[in-house]
PDB file of C-alpha atoms in Angstrom:
ATOM      1  CA  UNK A   1      -0.153  58.953   5.086  1.00  0.00           C
ATOM      2  CA  UNK A   2      -0.799  55.393   4.264  1.00  0.00           C
ATOM      3  CA  UNK A   3      -2.979  54.110   1.467  1.00  0.00           C
ATOM      4  CA  UNK A   4      -4.945  50.550   2.376  1.00  0.00           C
ATOM      5  CA  UNK A   5      -5.806  49.089  -0.776  1.00  0.00           C
ATOM      6  CA  UNK A   6      -9.964  49.082  -1.876  1.00  0.00           C
ATOM      7  CA  UNK A   7     -10.626  45.530  -0.677  1.00  0.00           C
ATOM      8  CA  UNK A   8     -12.232  43.044  -3.898  1.00  0.00           C
ATOM      9  CA  UNK A   9     -14.968  43.778  -5.187  1.00  0.00           C
ATOM     10  CA  UNK A  10     -17.482  40.213  -4.497  1.00  0.00           C
ATOM     11  CA  UNK A  11     -18.021  40.042  -8.005  1.00  0.00           C
ATOM     12  CA  UNK A  12     -14.473  39.190  -8.597  1.00  0.00           C
ATOM     13  CA  UNK A  13     -14.074  36.764  -5.623  1.00  0.00           C
ATOM     14  CA  UNK A  14     -16.865  35.052  -6.763  1.00  0.00           C
ATOM     15  CA  UNK A  15     -15.356  34.906  -9.826  1.00  0.00           C
ATOM     16  CA  UNK A  16     -12.864  33.219  -8.677  1.00  0.00           C
ATOM     17  CA  UNK A  17     -14.439  30.460  -7.095  1.00  0.00           C
ATOM     18  CA  UNK A  18     -13.975  27.563  -9.273  1.00  0.00           C
ATOM     19  CA  UNK A  19     -17.841  26.147 -10.415  1.00  0.00           C
ATOM     20  CA  UNK A  20     -19.284  22.976  -9.627  1.00  0.00           C
ATOM     21  CA  UNK A  21     -18.612  20.544 -12.166  1.00  0.00           C
ATOM     22  CA  UNK A  22     -21.694  18.602 -13.441  1.00  0.00           C
ATOM     23  CA  UNK A  23     -22.372  15.024 -12.511  1.00  0.00           C
ATOM     24  CA  UNK A  24     -22.538  14.660 -16.843  1.00  0.00           C
ATOM     25  CA  UNK A  25     -18.702  16.315 -17.306  1.00  0.00           C
ATOM     26  CA  UNK A  26     -17.641  14.297 -13.778  1.00  0.00           C
ATOM     27  CA  UNK A  27     -18.984  10.721 -15.632  1.00  0.00           C
ATOM     28  CA  UNK A  28     -16.873  11.614 -18.726  1.00  0.00           C
ATOM     29  CA  UNK A  29     -13.957  12.399 -16.798  1.00  0.00           C
ATOM     30  CA  UNK A  30     -13.699   9.729 -15.217  1.00  0.00           C
ATOM     31  CA  UNK A  31     -14.395   7.510 -18.476  1.00  0.00           C
ATOM     32  CA  UNK A  32     -11.909   9.455 -20.266  1.00  0.00           C
ATOM     33  CA  UNK A  33      -9.210   8.858 -18.014  1.00  0.00           C
ATOM     34  CA  UNK A  34     -10.007   4.854 -17.345  1.00  0.00           C
ATOM     35  CA  UNK A  35      -9.852   4.818 -21.287  1.00  0.00           C
ATOM     36  CA  UNK A  36      -6.379   6.421 -21.349  1.00  0.00           C
ATOM     37  CA  UNK A  37      -5.497   3.888 -18.704  1.00  0.00           C
ATOM     38  CA  UNK A  38      -6.354   0.837 -21.586  1.00  0.00           C
ATOM     39  CA  UNK A  39      -5.364   2.743 -24.015  1.00  0.00           C
ATOM     40  CA  UNK A  40      -1.468   3.170 -22.440  1.00  0.00           C
ATOM     41  CA  UNK A  41      -2.177  -0.509 -20.449  1.00  0.00           C
ATOM     42  CA  UNK A  42      -1.995  -2.094 -24.723  1.00  0.00           C
ATOM     43  CA  UNK A  43       0.394  -0.262 -25.546  1.00  0.00           C
ATOM     44  CA  UNK A  44       3.336  -1.035 -22.805  1.00  0.00           C
ATOM     45  CA  UNK A  45       1.520  -4.659 -24.250  1.00  0.00           C
ATOM     46  CA  UNK A  46       2.682  -4.300 -27.137  1.00  0.00           C
ATOM     47  CA  UNK A  47       5.951  -2.356 -26.407  1.00  0.00           C
ATOM     48  CA  UNK A  48       6.421  -5.765 -24.145  1.00  0.00           C
ATOM     49  CA  UNK A  49       5.538  -8.063 -27.029  1.00  0.00           C
ATOM     50  CA  UNK A  50       8.658  -7.200 -28.675  1.00  0.00           C
ATOM     51  CA  UNK A  51      11.035  -8.072 -25.534  1.00  0.00           C
ATOM     52  CA  UNK A  52      10.418 -12.366 -25.398  1.00  0.00           C
ATOM     53  CA  UNK A  53       7.635 -14.310 -24.135  1.00  0.00           C
ATOM     54  CA  UNK A  54       8.433 -14.700 -20.574  1.00  0.00           C
ATOM     55  CA  UNK A  55       9.067 -10.529 -19.981  1.00  0.00           C
ATOM     56  CA  UNK A  56       5.835 -10.091 -21.394  1.00  0.00           C
ATOM     57  CA  UNK A  57       3.788 -12.920 -19.046  1.00  0.00           C
ATOM     58  CA  UNK A  58       5.809 -11.171 -16.593  1.00  0.00           C
ATOM     59  CA  UNK A  59       4.605  -7.518 -16.982  1.00  0.00           C
ATOM     60  CA  UNK A  60       1.159  -8.562 -17.893  1.00  0.00           C
ATOM     61  CA  UNK A  61       0.120 -10.451 -15.216  1.00  0.00           C
ATOM     62  CA  UNK A  62       1.288  -7.414 -12.743  1.00  0.00           C
ATOM     63  CA  UNK A  63      -0.712  -5.049 -15.162  1.00  0.00           C
ATOM     64  CA  UNK A  64      -3.627  -6.899 -14.648  1.00  0.00           C
ATOM     65  CA  UNK A  65      -3.229  -6.966 -11.274  1.00  0.00           C
ATOM     66  CA  UNK A  66      -2.879  -3.469 -11.141  1.00  0.00           C
ATOM     67  CA  UNK A  67      -6.283  -3.523 -13.352  1.00  0.00           C
ATOM     68  CA  UNK A  68      -8.043  -4.782 -12.162  1.00  0.00           C
ATOM     69  CA  UNK A  69      -6.505  -3.535  -8.208  1.00  0.00           C
ATOM     70  CA  UNK A  70      -7.110  -0.057  -9.193  1.00  0.00           C
ATOM     71  CA  UNK A  71     -10.839  -1.208 -10.140  1.00  0.00           C
ATOM     72  CA  UNK A  72     -11.957  -2.305  -7.314  1.00  0.00           C
ATOM     73  CA  UNK A  73     -10.485  -0.184  -4.502  1.00  0.00           C
ATOM     74  CA  UNK A  74     -11.806   2.880  -6.688  1.00  0.00           C
ATOM     75  CA  UNK A  75     -15.660   1.807  -6.613  1.00  0.00           C
ATOM     76  CA  UNK A  76     -15.348   0.732  -2.677  1.00  0.00           C
ATOM     77  CA  UNK A  77     -17.401   3.602  -0.294  1.00  0.00           C
ATOM     78  CA  UNK A  78     -14.992   5.372   1.769  1.00  0.00           C
ATOM     79  CA  UNK A  79     -17.180   3.920   5.044  1.00  0.00           C
ATOM     80  CA  UNK A  80     -15.590   0.340   3.680  1.00  0.00           C
ATOM     81  CA  UNK A  81     -12.070   1.159   3.292  1.00  0.00           C
ATOM     82  CA  UNK A  82     -11.246   0.538   6.179  1.00  0.00           C
ATOM     83  CA  UNK A  83     -12.481  -3.103   5.808  1.00  0.00           C
ATOM     84  CA  UNK A  84     -10.582  -3.284   2.895  1.00  0.00           C
ATOM     85  CA  UNK A  85      -6.899  -2.633   4.236  1.00  0.00           C
ATOM     86  CA  UNK A  86      -7.609  -5.432   5.911  1.00  0.00           C
ATOM     87  CA  UNK A  87      -7.414  -7.211   3.073  1.00  0.00           C
ATOM     88  CA  UNK A  88      -4.836  -6.062   1.580  1.00  0.00           C
ATOM     89  CA  UNK A  89      -2.692  -6.472   4.705  1.00  0.00           C
ATOM     90  CA  UNK A  90      -3.510  -9.847   4.240  1.00  0.00           C
ATOM     91  CA  UNK A  91      -1.872  -9.246   0.585  1.00  0.00           C
ATOM     92  CA  UNK A  92       0.614  -7.818   1.702  1.00  0.00           C
ATOM     93  CA  UNK A  93       1.284 -10.806   4.020  1.00  0.00           C
ATOM     94  CA  UNK A  94       1.127 -12.926   1.711  1.00  0.00           C
ATOM     95  CA  UNK A  95       4.014 -11.014  -0.205  1.00  0.00           C
ATOM     96  CA  UNK A  96       6.372 -11.087   2.768  1.00  0.00           C
ATOM     97  CA  UNK A  97       6.294 -14.627   3.502  1.00  0.00           C
ATOM     98  CA  UNK A  98       6.419 -14.988  -0.783  1.00  0.00           C
ATOM     99  CA  UNK A  99       9.950 -12.219   0.243  1.00  0.00           C
ATOM    100  CA  UNK A 100      11.269 -13.999   2.746  1.00  0.00           C
ATOM    101  CA  UNK A 101      11.223 -17.070   0.832  1.00  0.00           C
ATOM    102  CA  UNK A 102      13.352 -15.363  -2.238  1.00  0.00           C
ATOM    103  CA  UNK A 103      15.498 -13.631  -0.003  1.00  0.00           C
ATOM    104  CA  UNK A 104      17.501 -17.058  -0.126  1.00  0.00           C
ATOM    105  CA  UNK A 105      18.303 -17.423   3.687  1.00  0.00           C
ATOM    106  CA  UNK A 106      21.322 -15.678   3.766  1.00  0.00           C
ATOM    107  CA  UNK A 107      22.499 -12.944   6.118  1.00  0.00           C
ATOM    108  CA  UNK A 108      22.113 -10.604   3.795  1.00  0.00           C
ATOM    109  CA  UNK A 109      20.987 -10.512  -0.294  1.00  0.00           C
ATOM    110  CA  UNK A 110      23.605 -11.069  -2.235  1.00  0.00           C
ATOM    111  CA  UNK A 111      21.918 -10.881  -5.543  1.00  0.00           C
ATOM    112  CA  UNK A 112      19.599  -8.347  -7.448  1.00  0.00           C
ATOM    113  CA  UNK A 113      15.895 -10.536  -6.686  1.00  0.00           C
ATOM    114  CA  UNK A 114      17.316 -11.311  -3.080  1.00  0.00           C
ATOM    115  CA  UNK A 115      17.794  -7.757  -2.587  1.00  0.00           C
ATOM    116  CA  UNK A 116      14.250  -6.464  -4.273  1.00  0.00           C
ATOM    117  CA  UNK A 117      13.219  -9.821  -2.204  1.00  0.00           C
ATOM    118  CA  UNK A 118      14.249  -8.005   0.924  1.00  0.00           C
ATOM    119  CA  UNK A 119      13.287  -4.262  -0.027  1.00  0.00           C
ATOM    120  CA  UNK A 120       9.302  -6.633  -0.914  1.00  0.00           C
ATOM    121  CA  UNK A 121       9.692  -7.956   3.094  1.00  0.00           C
ATOM    122  CA  UNK A 122      10.391  -4.437   4.498  1.00  0.00           C
ATOM    123  CA  UNK A 123       7.687  -2.542   2.148  1.00  0.00           C
ATOM    124  CA  UNK A 124       5.214  -5.359   2.762  1.00  0.00           C
ATOM    125  CA  UNK A 125       6.063  -4.798   6.767  1.00  0.00           C
ATOM    126  CA  UNK A 126       5.154  -1.146   6.608  1.00  0.00           C
ATOM    127  CA  UNK A 127       1.617  -1.878   5.428  1.00  0.00           C
ATOM    128  CA  UNK A 128       1.250  -4.178   7.761  1.00  0.00           C
ATOM    129  CA  UNK A 129       2.025  -2.396  10.481  1.00  0.00           C
ATOM    130  CA  UNK A 130      -0.119   0.648   9.204  1.00  0.00           C
ATOM    131  CA  UNK A 131      -2.980  -1.602   8.571  1.00  0.00           C
ATOM    132  CA  UNK A 132      -2.683  -2.943  12.307  1.00  0.00           C
ATOM    133  CA  UNK A 133      -2.244   0.734  13.703  1.00  0.00           C
ATOM    134  CA  UNK A 134      -5.628   1.563  10.985  1.00  0.00           C
ATOM    135  CA  UNK A 135      -7.899  -1.200  12.120  1.00  0.00           C
ATOM    136  CA  UNK A 136      -6.713  -0.681  16.098  1.00  0.00           C
ATOM    137  CA  UNK A 137      -7.949   2.681  15.802  1.00  0.00           C
ATOM    138  CA  UNK A 138     -11.794   1.567  13.937  1.00  0.00           C
ATOM    139  CA  UNK A 139     -12.154  -0.705  16.498  1.00  0.00           C
ATOM    140  CA  UNK A 140     -11.464   2.158  18.980  1.00  0.00           C
ATOM    141  CA  UNK A 141     -13.820   4.523  17.419  1.00  0.00           C
ATOM    142  CA  UNK A 142     -16.521   1.862  18.583  1.00  0.00           C
ATOM    143  CA  UNK A 143     -15.536   1.352  22.546  1.00  0.00           C
ATOM    144  CA  UNK A 144     -17.745   2.580  25.148  1.00  0.00           C
ATOM    145  CA  UNK A 145     -16.866   4.220  27.838  1.00  0.00           C
ATOM    146  CA  UNK A 146     -15.885   1.471  30.479  1.00  0.00           C
ATOM    147  CA  UNK A 147     -14.796  -0.938  28.280  1.00  0.00           C
ATOM    148  CA  UNK A 148     -11.696  -2.655  29.169  1.00  0.00           C
ATOM    149  CA  UNK A 149      -8.319  -1.190  27.460  1.00  0.00           C
ATOM    150  CA  UNK A 150      -6.710  -3.117  24.632  1.00  0.00           C
ATOM    151  CA  UNK A 151      -3.456  -3.562  25.011  1.00  0.00           C
ATOM    152  CA  UNK A 152      -2.454  -4.692  21.099  1.00  0.00           C
ATOM    153  CA  UNK A 153       0.979  -3.648  21.436  1.00  0.00           C
ATOM    154  CA  UNK A 154       1.668  -6.628  24.002  1.00  0.00           C
ATOM    155  CA  UNK A 155       1.292  -8.483  20.323  1.00  0.00           C
ATOM    156  CA  UNK A 156       4.470  -6.862  18.977  1.00  0.00           C
ATOM    157  CA  UNK A 157       6.715  -8.273  22.057  1.00  0.00           C
ATOM    158  CA  UNK A 158       6.809 -11.425  20.279  1.00  0.00           C
ATOM    159  CA  UNK A 159       8.815  -9.701  17.008  1.00  0.00           C
ATOM    160  CA  UNK A 160      11.037  -7.645  19.616  1.00  0.00           C
ATOM    161  CA  UNK A 161      11.772 -11.172  21.153  1.00  0.00           C
ATOM    162  CA  UNK A 162      12.753 -12.954  17.919  1.00  0.00           C
ATOM    163  CA  UNK A 163      14.946  -9.624  16.548  1.00  0.00           C
ATOM    164  CA  UNK A 164      17.107  -9.538  20.193  1.00  0.00           C
ATOM    165  CA  UNK A 165      17.492 -13.528  19.705  1.00  0.00           C
ATOM    166  CA  UNK A 166      18.509 -13.065  15.791  1.00  0.00           C
ATOM    167  CA  UNK A 167      20.646 -10.070  17.199  1.00  0.00           C
ATOM    168  CA  UNK A 168      22.054 -11.616  19.803  1.00  0.00           C
ATOM    169  CA  UNK A 169      23.160 -14.847  17.897  1.00  0.00           C
ATOM    170  CA  UNK A 170      24.973 -13.469  14.649  1.00  0.00           C
ATOM    171  CA  UNK A 171      21.605 -14.528  12.554  1.00  0.00           C
ATOM    172  CA  UNK A 172      22.195 -18.054  13.826  1.00  0.00           C
ATOM    173  CA  UNK A 173      19.678 -18.699  16.141  1.00  0.00           C
ATOM    174  CA  UNK A 174      20.590 -22.102  17.507  1.00  0.00           C
ATOM    175  CA  UNK A 175      19.473 -23.971  14.113  1.00  0.00           C
ATOM    176  CA  UNK A 176      23.135 -24.078  12.251  1.00  0.00           C
ATOM    177  CA  UNK A 177      22.178 -20.901  10.798  1.00  0.00           C
ATOM    178  CA  UNK A 178      20.329 -19.814   7.258  1.00  0.00           C
ATOM    179  CA  UNK A 179      21.952 -20.994   4.353  1.00  0.00           C
ATOM    180  CA  UNK A 180      23.832 -24.000   6.747  1.00  0.00           C
ATOM    181  CA  UNK A 181      24.831 -26.806   4.414  1.00  0.00           C
ATOM    182  CA  UNK A 182      23.838 -30.237   5.739  1.00  0.00           C
ATOM    183  CA  UNK A 183      26.306 -32.461   6.638  1.00  0.00           C
TER     184      UNK A 183
END
């Protein structure tokens, strides 16, 4: 005969459940995390100050942008995250254009800076495409029965056409190619 284990006592199950944290404790944890982030930021700034002014200035601007961005995003109500994503799509668009400028115009990246620029364009493109998909979903939530359908996928056709022309011409595009030198 098989013996089945006895069911756990309700008191043991209740003891295993986490207790809800008080608002004071949650606030304290949030303040400690913010303080630790600032301490780490200043420690990194001191360490980078020993590496030279150029590196220190660039990394300082990067860390300040990260710090300001995280403070802005963490303070946004969940209902507003979709409109906030529209703003980050605009920033990603600027990053993509800057990356295209930094890529140097060659068919393939040649230097580490050009490779990083290509990576920035790729990652920004993913963020932009995801943002458009999320915006489309958000707008779809407000469609009523009987509204005209949205054909937002049609906006991808110019991109696909441009990519096909670029691939067919080997990157020349009829304009002498990227990186062509004037004669």
